[in-house]
Amino acid sequence: MEQTVHTPETYDYRQYDRIWQRVAPTLEPYPSAGTGTAAAVPAMAETPAVPDAPASPEPPAAQLPGAELNPCCMGSAAAEMLEVLTGFIEEELSDRRYFLALARQSPSWARQRLREMADDEGLHARRLMAAHYLITGECYRPAVSTERIYTGRWCAALRERYHAEACGGLNYARAADGTTDVCLAGLLNGLSGDEYRHAEELMRMLERSLRG
């Protein structure tokens, strides 16, 4: 029985030659040995160098945000009120201690609201200290008081605290009228409103206590 011997078929590259001519007609489709297949790959055209854009000049320091020597808010006009502000800070912290002492000696129905008023006074002090920092760039260190506060009888204590809060509201309003700094005036007017609201609440507490 005769064995059939399969001879390698001759590979017809002509159809690929025609494709190659359409793709890269100027390149040799079959590079010589030793050059590697990379020779058949068209080299990428070099991208012309683009000159660097000129650097933008830096703005003068006086034009940078927050670098004004005399800003429109919390600037020199507000600095004229620094002594008044520090007095308000000390007063707010004193009021906070007083409200906490009053809450410890008050009827149960009034305790929570008095603690909230104490928190309000602490917030007022922090807002004023923030204003102090905006004006001066320095932190204000309030005095630390260890004085024991005695509130006395309940109704008398409410009367005293009512007048203190109402006068605080008036003093904030006067200070707001005494400055040309619109931002500081807005802050002081807001604190004035808070003090007057405290006075109204203390008056309602007094009304309830007197009915009993």
PDB file of C-alpha atoms in Angstrom, residues 39-137:
ATOM      1  CA  ALA A  39      10.968  47.385  10.817  1.00  0.00           C
ATOM      2  CA  ALA A  40       7.676  46.775   9.041  1.00  0.00           C
ATOM      3  CA  VAL A  41       5.812  49.087  11.422  1.00  0.00           C
ATOM      4  CA  PRO A  42       5.605  52.669  10.193  1.00  0.00           C
ATOM      5  CA  ALA A  43       7.431  55.061  12.432  1.00  0.00           C
ATOM      6  CA  MET A  44       5.185  57.614  14.097  1.00  0.00           C
ATOM      7  CA  ALA A  45       5.716  61.139  12.962  1.00  0.00           C
ATOM      8  CA  GLU A  46       7.306  63.232  15.627  1.00  0.00           C
ATOM      9  CA  THR A  47       5.031  65.825  17.141  1.00  0.00           C
ATOM     10  CA  PRO A  48       6.514  69.264  16.754  1.00  0.00           C
ATOM     11  CA  ALA A  49       7.479  70.769  20.072  1.00  0.00           C
ATOM     12  CA  VAL A  50       5.047  73.341  21.384  1.00  0.00           C
ATOM     13  CA  PRO A  51       6.722  76.237  23.152  1.00  0.00           C
ATOM     14  CA  ASP A  52       5.772  76.604  26.808  1.00  0.00           C
ATOM     15  CA  ALA A  53       3.186  79.228  27.516  1.00  0.00           C
ATOM     16  CA  PRO A  54       4.593  82.240  29.315  1.00  0.00           C
ATOM     17  CA  ALA A  55       4.032  82.050  33.069  1.00  0.00           C
ATOM     18  CA  SER A  56       1.336  84.334  34.406  1.00  0.00           C
ATOM     19  CA  PRO A  57       2.788  87.015  36.607  1.00  0.00           C
ATOM     20  CA  GLU A  58       1.875  86.591  40.286  1.00  0.00           C
ATOM     21  CA  PRO A  59      -0.467  89.264  41.590  1.00  0.00           C
ATOM     22  CA  PRO A  60       0.948  91.674  44.123  1.00  0.00           C
ATOM     23  CA  ALA A  61       0.470  90.592  47.727  1.00  0.00           C
ATOM     24  CA  ALA A  62      -2.023  93.384  48.337  1.00  0.00           C
ATOM     25  CA  GLN A  63      -4.334  91.900  45.666  1.00  0.00           C
ATOM     26  CA  LEU A  64      -4.474  88.418  47.158  1.00  0.00           C
ATOM     27  CA  PRO A  65      -7.708  87.515  48.996  1.00  0.00           C
ATOM     28  CA  GLY A  66      -7.465  88.234  52.695  1.00  0.00           C
ATOM     29  CA  ALA A  67      -4.222  90.181  52.341  1.00  0.00           C
ATOM     30  CA  GLU A  68      -5.688  93.679  52.510  1.00  0.00           C
ATOM     31  CA  LEU A  69      -3.870  95.895  54.933  1.00  0.00           C
ATOM     32  CA  ASN A  70      -7.169  97.433  55.999  1.00  0.00           C
ATOM     33  CA  PRO A  71     -10.068  95.129  55.061  1.00  0.00           C
ATOM     34  CA  CYS A  72     -13.583  96.462  54.703  1.00  0.00           C
ATOM     35  CA  CYS A  73     -14.823  94.253  57.567  1.00  0.00           C
ATOM     36  CA  MET A  74     -13.212  93.669  60.969  1.00  0.00           C
ATOM     37  CA  GLY A  75     -10.517  96.214  60.110  1.00  0.00           C
ATOM     38  CA  SER A  76      -9.379  99.498  61.630  1.00  0.00           C
ATOM     39  CA  ALA A  77     -12.925 100.717  62.288  1.00  0.00           C
ATOM     40  CA  ALA A  78     -13.634  97.576  64.322  1.00  0.00           C
ATOM     41  CA  ALA A  79     -10.281  97.867  66.086  1.00  0.00           C
ATOM     42  CA  GLU A  80     -11.568 101.018  67.766  1.00  0.00           C
ATOM     43  CA  MET A  81     -14.064  98.791  69.605  1.00  0.00           C
ATOM     44  CA  LEU A  82     -11.579  96.237  70.958  1.00  0.00           C
ATOM     45  CA  GLU A  83     -11.866  97.359  74.562  1.00  0.00           C
ATOM     46  CA  VAL A  84     -15.643  97.183  74.326  1.00  0.00           C
ATOM     47  CA  LEU A  85     -15.465  93.691  72.789  1.00  0.00           C
ATOM     48  CA  THR A  86     -13.222  92.315  75.510  1.00  0.00           C
ATOM     49  CA  GLY A  87     -15.612  93.728  78.111  1.00  0.00           C
ATOM     50  CA  PHE A  88     -18.507  91.961  76.398  1.00  0.00           C
ATOM     51  CA  ILE A  89     -16.563  88.675  76.346  1.00  0.00           C
ATOM     52  CA  GLU A  90     -15.946  88.794  80.084  1.00  0.00           C
ATOM     53  CA  GLU A  91     -19.562  89.742  80.715  1.00  0.00           C
ATOM     54  CA  GLU A  92     -20.891  86.855  78.613  1.00  0.00           C
ATOM     55  CA  LEU A  93     -18.707  84.339  80.425  1.00  0.00           C
ATOM     56  CA  SER A  94     -19.874  85.749  83.754  1.00  0.00           C
ATOM     57  CA  ASP A  95     -23.507  85.446  82.630  1.00  0.00           C
ATOM     58  CA  ARG A  96     -22.859  81.847  81.615  1.00  0.00           C
ATOM     59  CA  ARG A  97     -21.600  80.989  85.106  1.00  0.00           C
ATOM     60  CA  TYR A  98     -24.579  82.760  86.670  1.00  0.00           C
ATOM     61  CA  PHE A  99     -27.128  80.863  84.554  1.00  0.00           C
ATOM     62  CA  LEU A 100     -25.504  77.531  85.437  1.00  0.00           C
ATOM     63  CA  ALA A 101     -25.657  78.409  89.140  1.00  0.00           C
ATOM     64  CA  LEU A 102     -29.274  79.540  88.773  1.00  0.00           C
ATOM     65  CA  ALA A 103     -30.196  76.283  87.011  1.00  0.00           C
ATOM     66  CA  ARG A 104     -28.862  74.259  89.964  1.00  0.00           C
ATOM     67  CA  GLN A 105     -31.151  76.144  92.381  1.00  0.00           C
ATOM     68  CA  SER A 106     -34.229  76.557  90.163  1.00  0.00           C
ATOM     69  CA  PRO A 107     -37.507  74.619  90.015  1.00  0.00           C
ATOM     70  CA  SER A 108     -37.300  71.490  87.839  1.00  0.00           C
ATOM     71  CA  TRP A 109     -39.433  73.002  85.046  1.00  0.00           C
ATOM     72  CA  ALA A 110     -36.930  75.854  84.499  1.00  0.00           C
ATOM     73  CA  ARG A 111     -33.634  73.986  84.697  1.00  0.00           C
ATOM     74  CA  GLN A 112     -33.261  72.859  81.079  1.00  0.00           C
ATOM     75  CA  ARG A 113     -34.027  76.279  79.633  1.00  0.00           C
ATOM     76  CA  LEU A 114     -31.609  77.998  82.010  1.00  0.00           C
ATOM     77  CA  ARG A 115     -28.859  75.566  80.946  1.00  0.00           C
ATOM     78  CA  GLU A 116     -29.640  76.419  77.315  1.00  0.00           C
ATOM     79  CA  MET A 117     -29.331  80.116  78.144  1.00  0.00           C
ATOM     80  CA  ALA A 118     -25.942  79.382  79.691  1.00  0.00           C
ATOM     81  CA  ASP A 119     -24.939  77.675  76.432  1.00  0.00           C
ATOM     82  CA  ASP A 120     -26.143  80.741  74.505  1.00  0.00           C
ATOM     83  CA  GLU A 121     -23.918  83.008  76.596  1.00  0.00           C
ATOM     84  CA  GLY A 122     -20.936  80.742  75.982  1.00  0.00           C
ATOM     85  CA  LEU A 123     -21.632  80.875  72.249  1.00  0.00           C
ATOM     86  CA  HIS A 124     -21.814  84.665  72.408  1.00  0.00           C
ATOM     87  CA  ALA A 125     -18.396  84.766  74.054  1.00  0.00           C
ATOM     88  CA  ARG A 126     -16.909  82.500  71.372  1.00  0.00           C
ATOM     89  CA  ARG A 127     -18.355  84.637  68.570  1.00  0.00           C
ATOM     90  CA  LEU A 128     -16.897  87.757  70.133  1.00  0.00           C
ATOM     91  CA  MET A 129     -13.510  86.043  70.514  1.00  0.00           C
ATOM     92  CA  ALA A 130     -13.670  85.081  66.835  1.00  0.00           C
ATOM     93  CA  ALA A 131     -14.324  88.736  65.970  1.00  0.00           C
ATOM     94  CA  HIS A 132     -11.374  89.735  68.167  1.00  0.00           C
ATOM     95  CA  TYR A 133      -9.134  87.339  66.236  1.00  0.00           C
ATOM     96  CA  LEU A 134     -10.362  88.629  62.863  1.00  0.00           C
ATOM     97  CA  ILE A 135      -9.492  92.176  63.924  1.00  0.00           C
ATOM     98  CA  THR A 136      -6.144  91.545  65.607  1.00  0.00           C
ATOM     99  CA  GLY A 137      -4.905  88.144  64.432  1.00  0.00           C
TER     100      GLY A 137
END
